[in-house]
Coordinates of C-alpha atoms in Angstrom, one line a residue:
Chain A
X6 CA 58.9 -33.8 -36.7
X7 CA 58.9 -30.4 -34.8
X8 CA 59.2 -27.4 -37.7
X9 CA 62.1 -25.1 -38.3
X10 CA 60.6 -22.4 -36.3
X11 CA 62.0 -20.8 -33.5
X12 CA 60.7 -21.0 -29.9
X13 CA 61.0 -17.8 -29.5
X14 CA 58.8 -16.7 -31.9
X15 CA 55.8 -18.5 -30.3
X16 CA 56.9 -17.2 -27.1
X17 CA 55.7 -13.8 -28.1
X18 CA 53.2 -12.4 -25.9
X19 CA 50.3 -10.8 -27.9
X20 CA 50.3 -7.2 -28.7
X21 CA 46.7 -5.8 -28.6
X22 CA 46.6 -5.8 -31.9
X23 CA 43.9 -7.9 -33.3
X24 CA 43.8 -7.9 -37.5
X25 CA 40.6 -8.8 -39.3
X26 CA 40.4 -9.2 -42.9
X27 CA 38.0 -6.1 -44.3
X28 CA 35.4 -6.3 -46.3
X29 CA 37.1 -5.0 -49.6
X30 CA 36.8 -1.3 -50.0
X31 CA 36.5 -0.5 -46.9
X32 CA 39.8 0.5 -44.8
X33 CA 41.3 -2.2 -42.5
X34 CA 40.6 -1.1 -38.7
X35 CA 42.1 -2.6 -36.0
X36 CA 40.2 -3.3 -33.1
X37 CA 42.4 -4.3 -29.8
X38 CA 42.7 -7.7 -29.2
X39 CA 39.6 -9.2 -27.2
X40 CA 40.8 -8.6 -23.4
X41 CA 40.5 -12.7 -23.2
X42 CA 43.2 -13.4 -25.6
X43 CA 45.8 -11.9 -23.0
X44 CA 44.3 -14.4 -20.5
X45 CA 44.0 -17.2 -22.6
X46 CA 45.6 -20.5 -21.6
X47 CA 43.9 -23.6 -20.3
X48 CA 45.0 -23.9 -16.7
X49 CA 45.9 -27.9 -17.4
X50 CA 48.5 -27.1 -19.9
X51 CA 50.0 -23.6 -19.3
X52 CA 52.9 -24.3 -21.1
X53 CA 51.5 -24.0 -24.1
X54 CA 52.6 -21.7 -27.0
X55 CA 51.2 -18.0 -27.0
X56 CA 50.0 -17.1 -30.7
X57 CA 50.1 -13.1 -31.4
X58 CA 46.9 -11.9 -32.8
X59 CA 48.4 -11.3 -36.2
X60 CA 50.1 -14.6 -37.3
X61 CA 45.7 -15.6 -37.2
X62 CA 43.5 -15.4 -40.1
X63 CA 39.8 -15.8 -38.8
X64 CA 36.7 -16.6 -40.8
X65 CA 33.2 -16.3 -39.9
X66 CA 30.6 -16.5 -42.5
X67 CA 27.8 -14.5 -42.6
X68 CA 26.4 -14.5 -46.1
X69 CA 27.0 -11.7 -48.5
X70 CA 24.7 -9.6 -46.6
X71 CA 25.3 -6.8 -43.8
X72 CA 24.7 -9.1 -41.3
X73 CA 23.8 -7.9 -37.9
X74 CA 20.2 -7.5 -37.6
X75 CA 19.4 -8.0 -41.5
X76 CA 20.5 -12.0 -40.9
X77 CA 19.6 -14.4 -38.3
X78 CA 21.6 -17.2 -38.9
X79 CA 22.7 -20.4 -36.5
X80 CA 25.7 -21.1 -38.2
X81 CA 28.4 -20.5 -36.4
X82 CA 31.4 -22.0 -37.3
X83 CA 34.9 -20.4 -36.7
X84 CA 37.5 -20.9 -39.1
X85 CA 41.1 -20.2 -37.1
X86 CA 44.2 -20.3 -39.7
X87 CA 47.9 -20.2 -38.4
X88 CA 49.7 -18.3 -41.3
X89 CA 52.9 -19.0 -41.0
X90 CA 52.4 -22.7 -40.2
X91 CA 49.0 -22.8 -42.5
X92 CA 47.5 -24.9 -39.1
X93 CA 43.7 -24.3 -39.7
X94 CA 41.0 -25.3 -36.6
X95 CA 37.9 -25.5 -37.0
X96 CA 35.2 -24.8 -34.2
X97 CA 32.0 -24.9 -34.2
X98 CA 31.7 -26.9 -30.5
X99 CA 28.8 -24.6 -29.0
X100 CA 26.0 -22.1 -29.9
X101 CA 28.1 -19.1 -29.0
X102 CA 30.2 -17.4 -31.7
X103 CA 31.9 -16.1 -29.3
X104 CA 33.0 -19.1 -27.2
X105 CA 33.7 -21.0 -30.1
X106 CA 36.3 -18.3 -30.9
X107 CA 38.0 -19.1 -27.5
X108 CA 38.0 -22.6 -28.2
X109 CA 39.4 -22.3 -31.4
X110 CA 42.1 -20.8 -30.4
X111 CA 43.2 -23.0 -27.0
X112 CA 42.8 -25.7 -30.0
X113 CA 45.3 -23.8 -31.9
X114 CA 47.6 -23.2 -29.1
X115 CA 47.4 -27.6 -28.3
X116 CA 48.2 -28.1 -32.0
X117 CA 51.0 -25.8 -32.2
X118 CA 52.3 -26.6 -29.3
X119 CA 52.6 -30.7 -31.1
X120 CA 53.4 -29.4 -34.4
X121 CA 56.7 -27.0 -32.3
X122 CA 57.5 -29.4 -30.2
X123 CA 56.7 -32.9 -31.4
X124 CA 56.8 -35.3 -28.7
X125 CA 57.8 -33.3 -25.9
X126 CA 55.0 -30.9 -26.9
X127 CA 52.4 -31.0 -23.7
X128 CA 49.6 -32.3 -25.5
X129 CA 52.1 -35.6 -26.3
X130 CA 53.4 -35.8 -22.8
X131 CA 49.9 -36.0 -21.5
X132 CA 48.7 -38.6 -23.6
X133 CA 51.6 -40.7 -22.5
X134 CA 51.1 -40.2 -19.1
X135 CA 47.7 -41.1 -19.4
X136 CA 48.4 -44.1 -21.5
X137 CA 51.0 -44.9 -18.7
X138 CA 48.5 -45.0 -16.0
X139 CA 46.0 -47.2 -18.1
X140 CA 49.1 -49.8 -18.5
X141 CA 49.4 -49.9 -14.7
X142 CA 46.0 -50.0 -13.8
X143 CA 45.4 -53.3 -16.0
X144 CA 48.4 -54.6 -14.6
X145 CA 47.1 -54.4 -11.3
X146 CA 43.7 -55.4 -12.1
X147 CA 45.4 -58.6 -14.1
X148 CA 47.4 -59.7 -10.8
X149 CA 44.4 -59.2 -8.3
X150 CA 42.5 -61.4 -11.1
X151 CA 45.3 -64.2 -11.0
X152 CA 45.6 -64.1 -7.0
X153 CA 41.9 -64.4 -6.9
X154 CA 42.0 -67.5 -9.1
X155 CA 44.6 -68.9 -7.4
X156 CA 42.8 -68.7 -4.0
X157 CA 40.0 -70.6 -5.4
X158 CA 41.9 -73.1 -7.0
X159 CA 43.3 -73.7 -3.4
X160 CA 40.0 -73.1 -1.6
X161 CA 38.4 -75.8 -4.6
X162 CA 41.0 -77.8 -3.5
X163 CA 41.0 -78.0 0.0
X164 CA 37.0 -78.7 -0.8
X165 CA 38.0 -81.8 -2.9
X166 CA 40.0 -83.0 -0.1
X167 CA 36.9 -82.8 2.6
X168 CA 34.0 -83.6 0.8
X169 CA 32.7 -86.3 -1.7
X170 CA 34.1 -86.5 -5.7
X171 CA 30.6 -85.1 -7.5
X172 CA 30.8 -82.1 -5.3
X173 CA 33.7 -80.8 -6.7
X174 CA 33.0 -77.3 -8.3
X175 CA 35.6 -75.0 -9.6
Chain B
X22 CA 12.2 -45.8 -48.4
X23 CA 9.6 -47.2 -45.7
X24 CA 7.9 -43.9 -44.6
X25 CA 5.6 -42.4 -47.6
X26 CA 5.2 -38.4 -48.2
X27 CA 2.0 -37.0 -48.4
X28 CA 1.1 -37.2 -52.3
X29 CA 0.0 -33.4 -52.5
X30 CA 0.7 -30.0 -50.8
X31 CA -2.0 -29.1 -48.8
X32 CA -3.3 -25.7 -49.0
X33 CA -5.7 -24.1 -46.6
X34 CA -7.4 -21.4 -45.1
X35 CA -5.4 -20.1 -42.4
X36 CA -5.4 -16.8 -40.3
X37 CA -2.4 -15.2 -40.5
X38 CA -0.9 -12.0 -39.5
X39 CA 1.3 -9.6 -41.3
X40 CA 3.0 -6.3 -40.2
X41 CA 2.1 -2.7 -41.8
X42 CA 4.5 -0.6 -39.8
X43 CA 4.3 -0.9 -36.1
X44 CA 0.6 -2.5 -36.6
X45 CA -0.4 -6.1 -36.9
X46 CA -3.0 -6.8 -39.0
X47 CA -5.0 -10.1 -38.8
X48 CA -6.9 -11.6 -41.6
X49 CA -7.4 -14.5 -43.4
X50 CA -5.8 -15.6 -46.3
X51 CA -5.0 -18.6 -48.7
X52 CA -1.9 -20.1 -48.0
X53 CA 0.0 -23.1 -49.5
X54 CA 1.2 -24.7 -46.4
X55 CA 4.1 -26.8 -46.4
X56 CA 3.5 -30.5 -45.8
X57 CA 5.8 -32.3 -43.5
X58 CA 6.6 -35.8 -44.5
X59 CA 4.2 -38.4 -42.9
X60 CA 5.6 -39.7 -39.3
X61 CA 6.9 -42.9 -39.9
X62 CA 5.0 -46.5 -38.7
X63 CA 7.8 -48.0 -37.2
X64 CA 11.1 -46.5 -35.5
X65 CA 13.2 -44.5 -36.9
X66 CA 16.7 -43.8 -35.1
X67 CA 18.1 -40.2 -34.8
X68 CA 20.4 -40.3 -37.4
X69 CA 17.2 -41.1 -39.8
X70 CA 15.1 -38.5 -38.5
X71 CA 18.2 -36.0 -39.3
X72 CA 18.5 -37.3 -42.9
X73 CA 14.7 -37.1 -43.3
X74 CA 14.2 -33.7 -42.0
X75 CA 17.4 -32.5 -43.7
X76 CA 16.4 -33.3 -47.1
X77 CA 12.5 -32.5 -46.6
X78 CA 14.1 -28.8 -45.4
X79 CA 16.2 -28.7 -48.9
X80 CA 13.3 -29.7 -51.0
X81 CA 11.3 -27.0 -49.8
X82 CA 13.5 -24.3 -49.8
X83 CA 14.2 -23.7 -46.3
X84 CA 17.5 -22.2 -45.2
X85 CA 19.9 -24.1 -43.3
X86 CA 18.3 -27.1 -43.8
X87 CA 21.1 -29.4 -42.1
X88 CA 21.7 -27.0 -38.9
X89 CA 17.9 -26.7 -38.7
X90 CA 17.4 -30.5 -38.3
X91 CA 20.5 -30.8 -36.1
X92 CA 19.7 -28.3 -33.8
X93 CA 16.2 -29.2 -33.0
X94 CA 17.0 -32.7 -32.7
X95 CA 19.6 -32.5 -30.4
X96 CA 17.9 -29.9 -28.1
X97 CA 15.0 -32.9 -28.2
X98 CA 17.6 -35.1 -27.3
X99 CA 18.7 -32.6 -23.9
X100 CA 22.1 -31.2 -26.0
X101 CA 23.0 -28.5 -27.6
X102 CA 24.6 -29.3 -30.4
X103 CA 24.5 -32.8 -32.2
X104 CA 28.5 -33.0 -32.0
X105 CA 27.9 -33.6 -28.4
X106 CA 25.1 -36.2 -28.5
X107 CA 26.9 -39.8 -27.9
X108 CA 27.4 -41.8 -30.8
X109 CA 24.9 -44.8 -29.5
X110 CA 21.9 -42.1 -28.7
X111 CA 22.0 -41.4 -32.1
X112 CA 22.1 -45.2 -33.5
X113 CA 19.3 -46.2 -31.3
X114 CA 15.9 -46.0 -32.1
X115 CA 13.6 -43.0 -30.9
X116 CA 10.6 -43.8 -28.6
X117 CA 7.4 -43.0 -30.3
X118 CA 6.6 -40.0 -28.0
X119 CA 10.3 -38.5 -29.4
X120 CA 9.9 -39.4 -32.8
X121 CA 6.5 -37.3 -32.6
X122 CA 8.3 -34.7 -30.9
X123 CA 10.5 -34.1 -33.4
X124 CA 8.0 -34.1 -36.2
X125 CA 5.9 -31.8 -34.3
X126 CA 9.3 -29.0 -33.9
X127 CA 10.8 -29.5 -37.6
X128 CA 7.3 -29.2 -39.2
X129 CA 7.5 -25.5 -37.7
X130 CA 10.4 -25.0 -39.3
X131 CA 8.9 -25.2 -42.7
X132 CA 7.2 -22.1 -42.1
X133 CA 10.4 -20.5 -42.1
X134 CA 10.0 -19.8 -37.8
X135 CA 13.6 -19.4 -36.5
X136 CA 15.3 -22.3 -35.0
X137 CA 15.7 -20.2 -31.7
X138 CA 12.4 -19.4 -31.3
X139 CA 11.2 -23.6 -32.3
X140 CA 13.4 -24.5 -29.2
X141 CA 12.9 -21.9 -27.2
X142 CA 16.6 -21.0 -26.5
X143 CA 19.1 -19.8 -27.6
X144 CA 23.1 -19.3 -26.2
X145 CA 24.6 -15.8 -26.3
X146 CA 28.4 -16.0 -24.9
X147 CA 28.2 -18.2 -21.8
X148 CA 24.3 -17.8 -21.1
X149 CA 21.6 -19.4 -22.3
X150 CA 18.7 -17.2 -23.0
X151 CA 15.1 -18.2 -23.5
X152 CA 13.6 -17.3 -26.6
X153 CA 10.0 -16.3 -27.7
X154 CA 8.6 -14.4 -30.8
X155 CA 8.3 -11.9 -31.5
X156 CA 11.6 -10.9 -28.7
X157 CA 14.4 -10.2 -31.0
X158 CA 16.8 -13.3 -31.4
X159 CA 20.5 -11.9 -30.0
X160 CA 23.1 -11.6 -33.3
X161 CA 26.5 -13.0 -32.8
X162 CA 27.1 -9.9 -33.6
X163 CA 26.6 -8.7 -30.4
X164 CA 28.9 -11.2 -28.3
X165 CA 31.6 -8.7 -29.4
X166 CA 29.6 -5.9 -28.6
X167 CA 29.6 -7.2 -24.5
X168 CA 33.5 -7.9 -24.9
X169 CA 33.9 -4.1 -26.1
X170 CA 31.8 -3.0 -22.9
X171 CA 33.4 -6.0 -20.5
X172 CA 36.7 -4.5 -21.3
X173 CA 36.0 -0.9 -20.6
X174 CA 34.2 -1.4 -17.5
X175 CA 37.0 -3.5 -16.1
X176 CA 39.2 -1.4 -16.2
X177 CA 37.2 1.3 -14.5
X178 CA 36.6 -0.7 -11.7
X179 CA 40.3 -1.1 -10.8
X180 CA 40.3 3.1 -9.8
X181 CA 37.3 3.1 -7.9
X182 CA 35.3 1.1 -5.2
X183 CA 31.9 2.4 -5.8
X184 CA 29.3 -0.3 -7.4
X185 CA 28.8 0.7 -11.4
X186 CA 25.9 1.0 -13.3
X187 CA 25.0 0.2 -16.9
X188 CA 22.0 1.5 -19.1
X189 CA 20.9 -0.4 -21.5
X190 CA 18.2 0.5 -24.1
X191 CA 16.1 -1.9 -26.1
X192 CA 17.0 -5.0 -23.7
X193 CA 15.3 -7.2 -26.1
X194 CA 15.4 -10.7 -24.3
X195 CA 18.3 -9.3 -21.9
X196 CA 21.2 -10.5 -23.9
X197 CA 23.8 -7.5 -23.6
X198 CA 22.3 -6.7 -19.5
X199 CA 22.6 -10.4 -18.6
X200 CA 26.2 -10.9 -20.2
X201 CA 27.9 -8.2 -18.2
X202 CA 26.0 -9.2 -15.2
X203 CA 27.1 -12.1 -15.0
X204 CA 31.1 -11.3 -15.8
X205 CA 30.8 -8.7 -13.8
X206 CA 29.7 -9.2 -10.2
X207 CA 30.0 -6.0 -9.0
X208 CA 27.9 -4.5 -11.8
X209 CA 23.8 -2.9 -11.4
X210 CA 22.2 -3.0 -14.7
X211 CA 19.2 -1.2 -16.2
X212 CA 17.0 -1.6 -19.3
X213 CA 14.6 -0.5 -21.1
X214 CA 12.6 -1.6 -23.8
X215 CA 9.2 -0.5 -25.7
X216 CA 7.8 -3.4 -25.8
X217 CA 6.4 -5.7 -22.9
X218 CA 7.0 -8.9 -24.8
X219 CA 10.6 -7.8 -24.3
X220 CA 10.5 -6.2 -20.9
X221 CA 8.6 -9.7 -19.4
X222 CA 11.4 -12.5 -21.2
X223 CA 13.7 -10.3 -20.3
X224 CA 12.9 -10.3 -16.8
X225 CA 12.3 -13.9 -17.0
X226 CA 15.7 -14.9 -18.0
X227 CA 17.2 -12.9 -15.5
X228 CA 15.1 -14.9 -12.5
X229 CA 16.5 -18.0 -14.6
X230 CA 20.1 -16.9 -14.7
X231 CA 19.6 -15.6 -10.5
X232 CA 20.6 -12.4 -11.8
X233 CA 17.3 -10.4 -10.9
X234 CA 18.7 -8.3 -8.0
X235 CA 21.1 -6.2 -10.2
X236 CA 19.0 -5.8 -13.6
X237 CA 16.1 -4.2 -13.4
X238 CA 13.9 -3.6 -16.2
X239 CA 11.4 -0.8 -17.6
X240 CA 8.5 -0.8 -20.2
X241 CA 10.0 2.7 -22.0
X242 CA 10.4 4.1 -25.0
X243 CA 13.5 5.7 -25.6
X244 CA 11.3 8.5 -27.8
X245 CA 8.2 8.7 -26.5
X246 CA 9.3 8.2 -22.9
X247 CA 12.5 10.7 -22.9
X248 CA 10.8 12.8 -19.9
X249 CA 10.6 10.2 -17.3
X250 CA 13.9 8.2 -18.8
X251 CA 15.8 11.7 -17.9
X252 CA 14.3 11.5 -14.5
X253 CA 15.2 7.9 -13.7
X254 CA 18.9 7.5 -14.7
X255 CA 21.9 9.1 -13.9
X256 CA 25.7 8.6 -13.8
X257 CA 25.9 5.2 -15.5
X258 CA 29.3 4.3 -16.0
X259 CA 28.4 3.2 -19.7
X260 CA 25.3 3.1 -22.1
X261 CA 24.9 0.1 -24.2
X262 CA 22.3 -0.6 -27.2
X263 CA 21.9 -2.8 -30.2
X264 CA 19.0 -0.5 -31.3
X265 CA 16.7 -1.2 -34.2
X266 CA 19.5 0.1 -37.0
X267 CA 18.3 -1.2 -40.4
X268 CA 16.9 1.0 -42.8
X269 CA 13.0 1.5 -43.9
X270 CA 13.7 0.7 -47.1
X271 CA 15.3 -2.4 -46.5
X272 CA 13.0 -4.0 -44.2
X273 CA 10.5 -5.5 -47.1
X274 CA 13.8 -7.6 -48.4
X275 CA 14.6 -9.5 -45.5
X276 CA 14.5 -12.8 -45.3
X277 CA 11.2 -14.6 -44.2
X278 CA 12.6 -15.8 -40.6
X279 CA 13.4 -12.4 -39.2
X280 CA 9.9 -10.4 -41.7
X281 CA 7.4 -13.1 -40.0
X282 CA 8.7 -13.9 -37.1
X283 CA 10.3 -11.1 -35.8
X284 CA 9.3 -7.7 -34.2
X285 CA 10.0 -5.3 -36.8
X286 CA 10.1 -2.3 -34.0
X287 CA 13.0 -4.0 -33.2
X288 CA 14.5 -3.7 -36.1
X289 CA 13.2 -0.5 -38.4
X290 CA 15.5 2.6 -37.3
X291 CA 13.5 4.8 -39.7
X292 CA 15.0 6.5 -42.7
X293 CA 19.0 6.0 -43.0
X294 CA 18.1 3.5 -40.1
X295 CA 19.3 6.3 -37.5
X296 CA 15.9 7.3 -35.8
X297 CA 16.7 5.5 -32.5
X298 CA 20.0 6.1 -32.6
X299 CA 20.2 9.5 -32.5
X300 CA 17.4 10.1 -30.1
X301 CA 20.1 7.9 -27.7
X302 CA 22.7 10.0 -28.3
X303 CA 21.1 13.4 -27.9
X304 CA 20.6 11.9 -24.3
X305 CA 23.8 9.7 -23.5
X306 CA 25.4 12.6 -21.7
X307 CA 22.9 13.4 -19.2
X308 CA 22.7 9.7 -18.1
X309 CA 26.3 9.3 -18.2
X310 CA 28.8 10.1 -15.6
X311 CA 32.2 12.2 -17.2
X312 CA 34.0 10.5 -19.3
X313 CA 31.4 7.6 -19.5
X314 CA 30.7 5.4 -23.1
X315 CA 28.3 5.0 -25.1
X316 CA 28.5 1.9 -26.9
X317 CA 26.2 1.5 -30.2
X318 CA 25.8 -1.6 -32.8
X319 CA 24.8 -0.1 -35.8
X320 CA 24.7 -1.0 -39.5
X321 CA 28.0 -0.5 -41.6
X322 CA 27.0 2.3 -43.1
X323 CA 26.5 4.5 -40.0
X324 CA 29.5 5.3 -38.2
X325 CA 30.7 8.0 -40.7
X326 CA 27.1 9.5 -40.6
X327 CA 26.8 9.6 -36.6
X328 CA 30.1 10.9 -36.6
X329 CA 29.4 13.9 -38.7
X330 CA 25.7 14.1 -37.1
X331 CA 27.6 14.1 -33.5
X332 CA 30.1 16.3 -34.4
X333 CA 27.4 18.7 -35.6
X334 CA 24.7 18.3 -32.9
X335 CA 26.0 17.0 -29.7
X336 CA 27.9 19.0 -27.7
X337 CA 28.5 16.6 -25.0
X338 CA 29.9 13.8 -26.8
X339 CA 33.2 13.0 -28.4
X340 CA 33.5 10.3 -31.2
X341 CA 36.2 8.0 -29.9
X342 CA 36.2 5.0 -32.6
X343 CA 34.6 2.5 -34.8
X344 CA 35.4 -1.4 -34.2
X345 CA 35.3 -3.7 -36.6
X346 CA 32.8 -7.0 -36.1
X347 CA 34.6 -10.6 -37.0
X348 CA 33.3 -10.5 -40.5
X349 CA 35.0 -6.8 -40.9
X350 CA 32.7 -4.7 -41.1
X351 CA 32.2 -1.7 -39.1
X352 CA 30.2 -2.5 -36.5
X353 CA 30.3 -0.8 -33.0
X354 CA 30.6 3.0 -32.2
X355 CA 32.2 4.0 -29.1
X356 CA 31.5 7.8 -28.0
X357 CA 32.3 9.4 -24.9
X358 CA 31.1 11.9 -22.7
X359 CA 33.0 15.1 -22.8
X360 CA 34.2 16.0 -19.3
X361 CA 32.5 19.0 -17.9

């Protein structure tokens, strides 16, 4: 299940170096990484894969336009591709642009983290835990249910035994 | 279909109000009006309403015409976005007083009125804002802009203990102040903006978001006012602006949301769209402290021009970069006070 990639690669820690795709004909600048992408990584699962800036691709569309000012728009969906995996998340969870990018990428890091690792992958391990607890809580809730309908039975009975056939009630 | 549309467009009368440069002018004039579909006579669940107003929004040409309905439905439903509205709110029918709610909010839409400004709010990063026309709506743009300042200021404060300042000028609805308020605690922000409309929601979102100790805000124009600006701030660790960039000649094309809604001071920098800025930076150092920022959104075409023009005309600045926005275009000039 888990793809022929290397741990180590995703255990790169980012760079700085965040790469956008230009608008063509203009030259490709580099802006460093946001300062939250050396942060990121959801406190619940902080074993997940770090993902370097440059295996992204991300897409925001803004119409043909300059943006900025000249467009007010409310779409904003992020478009978050994995390159060497071709894992694409999409995110489009808030109003924020800018959050959305965050959650696009914790997203990525969950579903690389399943596609690396398969079942032991965090996300996996979770779920079973989780579906572990649900199987013990019914199973608990199942035998209070039987010992409760067994007391009754006996209380019904001992009833029977002190009081007159038509009163009988279980 | 149960519900019936109005069988003809109605046009009236109406008093409207257009822009001539910085003026309003009010006078009356014949407009078709859009016609909104007739509220349904029995219930109509969410998911209807949606599909109506979706496809009432496409047939008349409006943009966005599935976000549109979305959005304002769901901020009538107390969300934010309809992805987060449960599956059974959406099944079940609207009460009458909802239904008319939602006709009443989507009919505004059809004359082209920004979403932001139908529901009053918008979200910018992890805040959200009230809106009101004509206050400029915050770009996404701009999120980035905050991360760019965030990151600078952060790692100023790790050298010294004194509280920092930020200047920001043309606050708008307080977007950019608010944002770096309220990542950093330790920050004092003032802003300034020519127009009271902008100076009073900006102030009012800042008593919503408890952050009115640190910002404090002033009815000035960065032009006209440059006397008493000069007087009043000093030593800011960094100078922030989104300032009205776009060019004269490209204000008649835009689209209808931002020409009729929107203040166009707010958005008109003048010929090559630099009038503002540069009227910032021939001030930035004497507000600054050495070594302080100046952080600009500006349109794509700029940053080559305000290199050259700083390069040529202000001796206390340095160019230090352009950044890129997410869609990749230049977007954000950082300059810096030349140590003296």
């Amino acid at each position: 299940m888990s793809l022929l990639i290397p741990f180590t690669r995703c255990l790169l820690t980012v760079t700085g170096r965040l790469v956008r795709r230009s608008a063509p004909g203009l030259p490709s600048l580099t802006p460093p990484a946001p300062s939250w992408v050396a942060a990121a990584g959801k406190k619940e699962l902080p074993d997940l894969p770090v993902v370097p800036e440059e295996e992204l691709e991300e897409q925001f569309v803004r119409g043909s336009g300059p943006g900025g000012q000249a467009t007010n728009k409310t779409s904003n969906c992020v478009v978050l591709k994995h390159i060497p995996t071709g894992i694409v998340v999409k995110c489009h969870q808030t109003r924020s642009v800018d959050i959305n990018r965050k959650r696009a990428r914790e997203i990525m890091r969950e579903r690389l983290d399943v596609a690396y690792k398969g079942e032991l992958s965090e996300v996996m391990v979770k779920k079973k835990e989780s579906e572990l607890r649900k199987q013990e809580k019914r199973k608990r809730v199942n035998e209070n249910l039987e010992r409760k309908r067994l007391f009754k039975k006996t209380l019904a009975a001992d009833t029977h035994i002190h009081n007159k056939p038509e009163d009988d009630a279980v | 279909m149960w519900w019936r549309r109005t069988l003809s467009r109605s046009c009236r009368w109406c008093l409207g109000c257009r822009h001539s440069g910085a003026k309003r002018i009010w006078s009356f004039h014949y407009r078709a009006l859009r016609s909104a579909p007739a509220v349904p006579a029995g219930r109509i669940t969410a998911l209807q309403a949606l599909d109506i107003w979706k496809r009432h929004f496409e047939e008349e040409g409006v943009t966005e015409a599935e976000q549109s309905s979305q959005y304002i439905i769901a901020h009538l439903l107390g969300a934010k976005t309809i992805e987060s509205v449960e599956r059974q709110r959406l099944t079940e029918f609207l009460s009458k007083e909802k239904m008319e709610e939602v006709w009443q909010l989507c009919s505004r839409r059809l004359s082209r009125m920004p979403v932001q400004y139908i529901i009053e709010e918008w979200d910018f990063r992890d805040l959200t804002l009230k809106m009101r026309p004509p206050v400029f709506i915050p770009r996404p743009e701009t999120e980035e802009l905050v991360e760019l300042v965030l990151t600078d200021l952060k790692s100023r404060s790790a050298d010294t203990e004194t509280r920092q300042t930020c200047l920001e000028v043309g606050c708008g609805s307080g977007a950019i102040s608010l944002s770096l308020l309220k990542s950093l605690p330790q920050l004092e922000a003032f802003a300034l903006d020519r127009s009271q409309d902008a100076v009073d929601l900006s102030r009012e979102n800042a008593l919503r978001l408890g952050l009115q100790d640190r910002l404090r805000v002033y009815h000035m124009d960065v032009i006209k006012d440059a006397e008493r600006i000069l007087g009043l701030f000093s030593s800011v660790s960094a100078l922030v602006s989104n300032p009205p960039y776009l060019f004269s000649e490209d204000m008649a094309s835009l689209e209808p949301e931002i020409f009729r809604f929107e203040d166009h001071a707010a958005l008109d920098g003048g010929e090559n769209g630099l009038t503002v800025i540069r009227q910032i930076l021939t001030l930035a150092s004497d507000f600054l402290l050495n070594s302080g920022r100046v952080y600009l959104e500006v349109d794509p075409r700029h940053p080559p021009l305000i290199q050259r023009w700083v390069e040529e005309n202000v001796e206390g600045l340095q160019y230090v970069e352009t950044q890129n926005d997410i869609s990749g275009r230049p977007r954000f000039c950082i300059l810096q006070k030349a140590v003296t």
